[in-house]
Amino acid sequence: MINYRQFKQYAVRPITKHFPTPVKAEQCLMAFAAHESLGGTYMQQIRGPAMGPYQMEPPTKNLVDRWVRLSQPDATKAPFIWARGTYHNAPLDELRTDLKCATWYARLLLLADPHPLPKLEDWDAVYETYLRVWRPGKPPTKAQFKQAHVRWLRA
């Protein structure tokens, strides 16, 4: 398991600070990583294609790459354009080996969601965002989802 505070400081914040509502995004991303990879324990899904701390699947990464490619540079899209040359179309393996790259893709996936990010400490809304955006095949219960985050935070 990756240290929670270090992951947030060195992999999440350097990316989220360039996007709207960085603290709300951090809340979601940390909760998603807590459940999806057990806080970075698994960088490759066991018997599956998902990878990285957010367990993103290759088709999802391709969808984000396509969304970035088709988005026209304008003021509303400026938050992710700063890293377009760095992370856009990154090799698939970067989702496992570059935590900032994995975070960039995960944050863009949240940015593409038409719903606003949940308010801080609104764990019901964080869970609903997770279900809506990540669309897990075998979703955890709300209690399991929140417990994964608490367990990682306290580790």
PDB file of C-alpha atoms in Angstrom:
ATOM      1  CA  MET A   1       0.000   0.000   0.000  1.00  0.00           C
ATOM      2  CA  ILE A   2       1.321   3.427  -0.947  1.00  0.00           C
ATOM      3  CA  ASN A   3       1.443   5.936   1.884  1.00  0.00           C
ATOM      4  CA  TYR A   4      -1.818   7.923   1.680  1.00  0.00           C
ATOM      5  CA  ARG A   5      -0.363  11.339   2.462  1.00  0.00           C
ATOM      6  CA  GLN A   6       2.620  10.912   0.140  1.00  0.00           C
ATOM      7  CA  PHE A   7       0.438   9.708  -2.719  1.00  0.00           C
ATOM      8  CA  LYS A   8      -1.800  12.739  -2.270  1.00  0.00           C
ATOM      9  CA  GLN A   9       1.154  15.127  -1.987  1.00  0.00           C
ATOM     10  CA  TYR A  10       3.330  13.797  -4.804  1.00  0.00           C
ATOM     11  CA  ALA A  11       0.920  12.211  -7.299  1.00  0.00           C
ATOM     12  CA  VAL A  12      -2.483  13.845  -6.851  1.00  0.00           C
ATOM     13  CA  ARG A  13      -1.951  17.491  -5.860  1.00  0.00           C
ATOM     14  CA  PRO A  14       0.604  18.283  -8.579  1.00  0.00           C
ATOM     15  CA  ILE A  15      -2.109  17.390 -11.101  1.00  0.00           C
ATOM     16  CA  THR A  16      -5.324  18.557  -9.437  1.00  0.00           C
ATOM     17  CA  LYS A  17      -3.973  22.047  -8.732  1.00  0.00           C
ATOM     18  CA  HIS A  18      -4.225  22.740 -12.483  1.00  0.00           C
ATOM     19  CA  PHE A  19      -7.932  21.878 -12.625  1.00  0.00           C
ATOM     20  CA  PRO A  20     -11.103  23.435 -11.270  1.00  0.00           C
ATOM     21  CA  THR A  21     -12.094  22.464  -7.710  1.00  0.00           C
ATOM     22  CA  PRO A  22      -8.830  20.705  -6.797  1.00  0.00           C
ATOM     23  CA  VAL A  23      -9.784  19.743  -3.236  1.00  0.00           C
ATOM     24  CA  LYS A  24     -13.070  18.173  -4.331  1.00  0.00           C
ATOM     25  CA  ALA A  25     -11.216  16.295  -7.060  1.00  0.00           C
ATOM     26  CA  GLU A  26      -8.619  15.071  -4.554  1.00  0.00           C
ATOM     27  CA  GLN A  27     -11.407  13.732  -2.347  1.00  0.00           C
ATOM     28  CA  CYS A  28     -12.819  11.699  -5.234  1.00  0.00           C
ATOM     29  CA  LEU A  29      -9.498  10.495  -6.606  1.00  0.00           C
ATOM     30  CA  MET A  30      -8.218   9.370  -3.211  1.00  0.00           C
ATOM     31  CA  ALA A  31     -11.458   7.493  -2.527  1.00  0.00           C
ATOM     32  CA  PHE A  32     -11.399   5.870  -5.965  1.00  0.00           C
ATOM     33  CA  ALA A  33      -7.766   4.753  -5.586  1.00  0.00           C
ATOM     34  CA  ALA A  34      -8.489   3.487  -2.075  1.00  0.00           C
ATOM     35  CA  HIS A  35     -11.104   1.118  -3.404  1.00  0.00           C
ATOM     36  CA  GLU A  36      -9.842   0.322  -6.895  1.00  0.00           C
ATOM     37  CA  SER A  37      -6.224  -0.604  -6.084  1.00  0.00           C
ATOM     38  CA  LEU A  38      -6.444  -0.835  -2.306  1.00  0.00           C
ATOM     39  CA  GLY A  39      -4.430   2.346  -1.988  1.00  0.00           C
ATOM     40  CA  GLY A  40      -1.922   1.463  -4.671  1.00  0.00           C
ATOM     41  CA  THR A  41      -1.403  -2.141  -3.569  1.00  0.00           C
ATOM     42  CA  TYR A  42      -2.272  -3.407  -7.035  1.00  0.00           C
ATOM     43  CA  MET A  43      -0.971  -1.661 -10.138  1.00  0.00           C
ATOM     44  CA  GLN A  44      -2.427  -4.380 -12.370  1.00  0.00           C
ATOM     45  CA  GLN A  45      -5.843  -5.944 -11.942  1.00  0.00           C
ATOM     46  CA  ILE A  46      -5.614  -9.618 -11.083  1.00  0.00           C
ATOM     47  CA  ARG A  47      -7.040 -11.496 -14.079  1.00  0.00           C
ATOM     48  CA  GLY A  48      -8.066  -8.301 -15.801  1.00  0.00           C
ATOM     49  CA  PRO A  49      -6.915  -5.368 -17.946  1.00  0.00           C
ATOM     50  CA  ALA A  50      -7.326  -2.484 -15.456  1.00  0.00           C
ATOM     51  CA  MET A  51      -4.144  -0.811 -14.293  1.00  0.00           C
ATOM     52  CA  GLY A  52      -2.670   1.873 -12.098  1.00  0.00           C
ATOM     53  CA  PRO A  53      -3.875   3.231  -8.765  1.00  0.00           C
ATOM     54  CA  TYR A  54      -7.279   4.041 -10.285  1.00  0.00           C
ATOM     55  CA  GLN A  55      -7.508   0.722 -12.169  1.00  0.00           C
ATOM     56  CA  MET A  56      -8.298   2.365 -15.491  1.00  0.00           C
ATOM     57  CA  GLU A  57      -8.964   0.004 -18.378  1.00  0.00           C
ATOM     58  CA  PRO A  58      -7.361   0.518 -21.820  1.00  0.00           C
ATOM     59  CA  PRO A  59     -10.664   1.423 -23.556  1.00  0.00           C
ATOM     60  CA  THR A  60     -11.279   4.123 -20.938  1.00  0.00           C
ATOM     61  CA  LYS A  61      -7.812   5.579 -21.470  1.00  0.00           C
ATOM     62  CA  ASN A  62      -8.477   5.573 -25.211  1.00  0.00           C
ATOM     63  CA  LEU A  63     -11.784   7.360 -24.621  1.00  0.00           C
ATOM     64  CA  VAL A  64     -10.012  10.084 -22.606  1.00  0.00           C
ATOM     65  CA  ASP A  65      -7.331  10.435 -25.309  1.00  0.00           C
ATOM     66  CA  ARG A  66     -10.062  10.818 -27.933  1.00  0.00           C
ATOM     67  CA  TRP A  67     -11.922  13.388 -25.811  1.00  0.00           C
ATOM     68  CA  VAL A  68      -8.732  15.440 -25.408  1.00  0.00           C
ATOM     69  CA  ARG A  69      -7.923  15.193 -29.117  1.00  0.00           C
ATOM     70  CA  LEU A  70     -11.391  16.353 -30.144  1.00  0.00           C
ATOM     71  CA  SER A  71     -11.630  19.153 -27.581  1.00  0.00           C
ATOM     72  CA  GLN A  72     -10.798  22.548 -29.003  1.00  0.00           C
ATOM     73  CA  PRO A  73      -8.447  24.736 -26.966  1.00  0.00           C
ATOM     74  CA  ASP A  74     -10.549  27.374 -25.275  1.00  0.00           C
ATOM     75  CA  ALA A  75     -10.867  28.986 -21.877  1.00  0.00           C
ATOM     76  CA  THR A  76     -13.190  26.300 -20.504  1.00  0.00           C
ATOM     77  CA  LYS A  77     -10.750  23.531 -21.389  1.00  0.00           C
ATOM     78  CA  ALA A  78      -7.565  25.321 -20.306  1.00  0.00           C
ATOM     79  CA  PRO A  79      -7.088  23.322 -17.088  1.00  0.00           C
ATOM     80  CA  PHE A  80      -6.001  20.190 -18.920  1.00  0.00           C
ATOM     81  CA  ILE A  81      -4.276  21.705 -21.903  1.00  0.00           C
ATOM     82  CA  TRP A  82      -1.169  22.504 -19.856  1.00  0.00           C
ATOM     83  CA  ALA A  83      -0.395  18.779 -19.683  1.00  0.00           C
ATOM     84  CA  ARG A  84      -1.637  17.768 -23.112  1.00  0.00           C
ATOM     85  CA  GLY A  85       1.907  17.532 -24.466  1.00  0.00           C
ATOM     86  CA  THR A  86       3.101  15.619 -21.418  1.00  0.00           C
ATOM     87  CA  TYR A  87       0.445  12.963 -20.882  1.00  0.00           C
ATOM     88  CA  HIS A  88      -1.931  12.853 -23.858  1.00  0.00           C
ATOM     89  CA  ASN A  89      -1.506   9.588 -25.782  1.00  0.00           C
ATOM     90  CA  ALA A  90       0.953   8.290 -23.190  1.00  0.00           C
ATOM     91  CA  PRO A  91       1.878   4.624 -23.558  1.00  0.00           C
ATOM     92  CA  LEU A  92      -0.623   2.412 -21.768  1.00  0.00           C
ATOM     93  CA  ASP A  93       2.019   1.190 -19.320  1.00  0.00           C
ATOM     94  CA  GLU A  94       2.343   4.745 -17.960  1.00  0.00           C
ATOM     95  CA  LEU A  95      -0.903   4.192 -16.054  1.00  0.00           C
ATOM     96  CA  ARG A  96       1.054   1.690 -13.930  1.00  0.00           C
ATOM     97  CA  THR A  97       4.424   3.384 -13.775  1.00  0.00           C
ATOM     98  CA  ASP A  98       3.722   7.131 -13.717  1.00  0.00           C
ATOM     99  CA  LEU A  99       1.402   8.067 -10.870  1.00  0.00           C
ATOM    100  CA  LYS A 100       0.974  11.632 -12.121  1.00  0.00           C
ATOM    101  CA  CYS A 101       0.026  10.364 -15.568  1.00  0.00           C
ATOM    102  CA  ALA A 102      -2.531   7.990 -14.048  1.00  0.00           C
ATOM    103  CA  THR A 103      -3.902  10.873 -11.979  1.00  0.00           C
ATOM    104  CA  TRP A 104      -4.097  13.126 -15.056  1.00  0.00           C
ATOM    105  CA  TYR A 105      -6.208  10.536 -16.880  1.00  0.00           C
ATOM    106  CA  ALA A 106      -8.409   9.946 -13.844  1.00  0.00           C
ATOM    107  CA  ARG A 107      -8.937  13.689 -13.331  1.00  0.00           C
ATOM    108  CA  LEU A 108      -9.853  14.160 -16.974  1.00  0.00           C
ATOM    109  CA  LEU A 109     -12.391  11.384 -16.709  1.00  0.00           C
ATOM    110  CA  LEU A 110     -13.977  13.290 -13.817  1.00  0.00           C
ATOM    111  CA  LEU A 111     -13.801  16.520 -15.813  1.00  0.00           C
ATOM    112  CA  ALA A 112     -15.749  14.911 -18.647  1.00  0.00           C
ATOM    113  CA  ASP A 113     -18.600  14.067 -16.271  1.00  0.00           C
ATOM    114  CA  PRO A 114     -21.366  16.689 -16.679  1.00  0.00           C
ATOM    115  CA  HIS A 115     -22.205  16.552 -12.967  1.00  0.00           C
ATOM    116  CA  PRO A 116     -20.371  18.823 -10.508  1.00  0.00           C
ATOM    117  CA  LEU A 117     -17.927  17.211  -8.120  1.00  0.00           C
ATOM    118  CA  PRO A 118     -19.361  16.303  -4.721  1.00  0.00           C
ATOM    119  CA  LYS A 119     -19.136  18.655  -1.781  1.00  0.00           C
ATOM    120  CA  LEU A 120     -16.412  17.886   0.723  1.00  0.00           C
ATOM    121  CA  GLU A 121     -17.251  15.047   3.091  1.00  0.00           C
ATOM    122  CA  ASP A 122     -20.385  14.153   1.116  1.00  0.00           C
ATOM    123  CA  TRP A 123     -19.506  10.479   0.898  1.00  0.00           C
ATOM    124  CA  ASP A 124     -22.868   9.495  -0.562  1.00  0.00           C
ATOM    125  CA  ALA A 125     -22.201  11.820  -3.503  1.00  0.00           C
ATOM    126  CA  VAL A 126     -18.580  10.623  -3.837  1.00  0.00           C
ATOM    127  CA  TYR A 127     -19.886   7.070  -4.026  1.00  0.00           C
ATOM    128  CA  GLU A 128     -22.513   8.052  -6.622  1.00  0.00           C
ATOM    129  CA  THR A 129     -19.816   9.826  -8.660  1.00  0.00           C
ATOM    130  CA  TYR A 130     -17.669   6.699  -8.492  1.00  0.00           C
ATOM    131  CA  LEU A 131     -20.534   4.513  -9.727  1.00  0.00           C
ATOM    132  CA  ARG A 132     -21.452   6.963 -12.503  1.00  0.00           C
ATOM    133  CA  VAL A 133     -17.951   7.723 -13.793  1.00  0.00           C
ATOM    134  CA  TRP A 134     -15.961   4.531 -13.099  1.00  0.00           C
ATOM    135  CA  ARG A 135     -18.885   2.167 -13.793  1.00  0.00           C
ATOM    136  CA  PRO A 136     -17.426  -0.781 -11.898  1.00  0.00           C
ATOM    137  CA  GLY A 137     -18.539  -4.219 -13.004  1.00  0.00           C
ATOM    138  CA  LYS A 138     -18.829  -5.423  -9.407  1.00  0.00           C
ATOM    139  CA  PRO A 139     -19.441  -2.280  -7.375  1.00  0.00           C
ATOM    140  CA  PRO A 140     -18.751  -2.281  -3.652  1.00  0.00           C
ATOM    141  CA  THR A 141     -21.457  -1.362  -1.221  1.00  0.00           C
ATOM    142  CA  LYS A 142     -21.397   2.243  -0.050  1.00  0.00           C
ATOM    143  CA  ALA A 143     -20.063   1.059   3.317  1.00  0.00           C
ATOM    144  CA  GLN A 144     -17.260  -0.975   1.695  1.00  0.00           C
ATOM    145  CA  PHE A 145     -16.330   1.976  -0.509  1.00  0.00           C
ATOM    146  CA  LYS A 146     -16.058   4.393   2.403  1.00  0.00           C
ATOM    147  CA  GLN A 147     -14.272   1.830   4.596  1.00  0.00           C
ATOM    148  CA  ALA A 148     -11.548   1.351   1.958  1.00  0.00           C
ATOM    149  CA  HIS A 149     -10.819   5.075   2.093  1.00  0.00           C
ATOM    150  CA  VAL A 150     -10.790   5.183   5.908  1.00  0.00           C
ATOM    151  CA  ARG A 151      -8.555   2.104   6.077  1.00  0.00           C
ATOM    152  CA  TRP A 152      -6.028   3.652   3.652  1.00  0.00           C
ATOM    153  CA  LEU A 153      -6.103   7.002   5.447  1.00  0.00           C
ATOM    154  CA  ARG A 154      -5.337   5.334   8.791  1.00  0.00           C
ATOM    155  CA  ALA A 155      -2.692   2.904   7.506  1.00  0.00           C
TER     156      ALA A 155
END
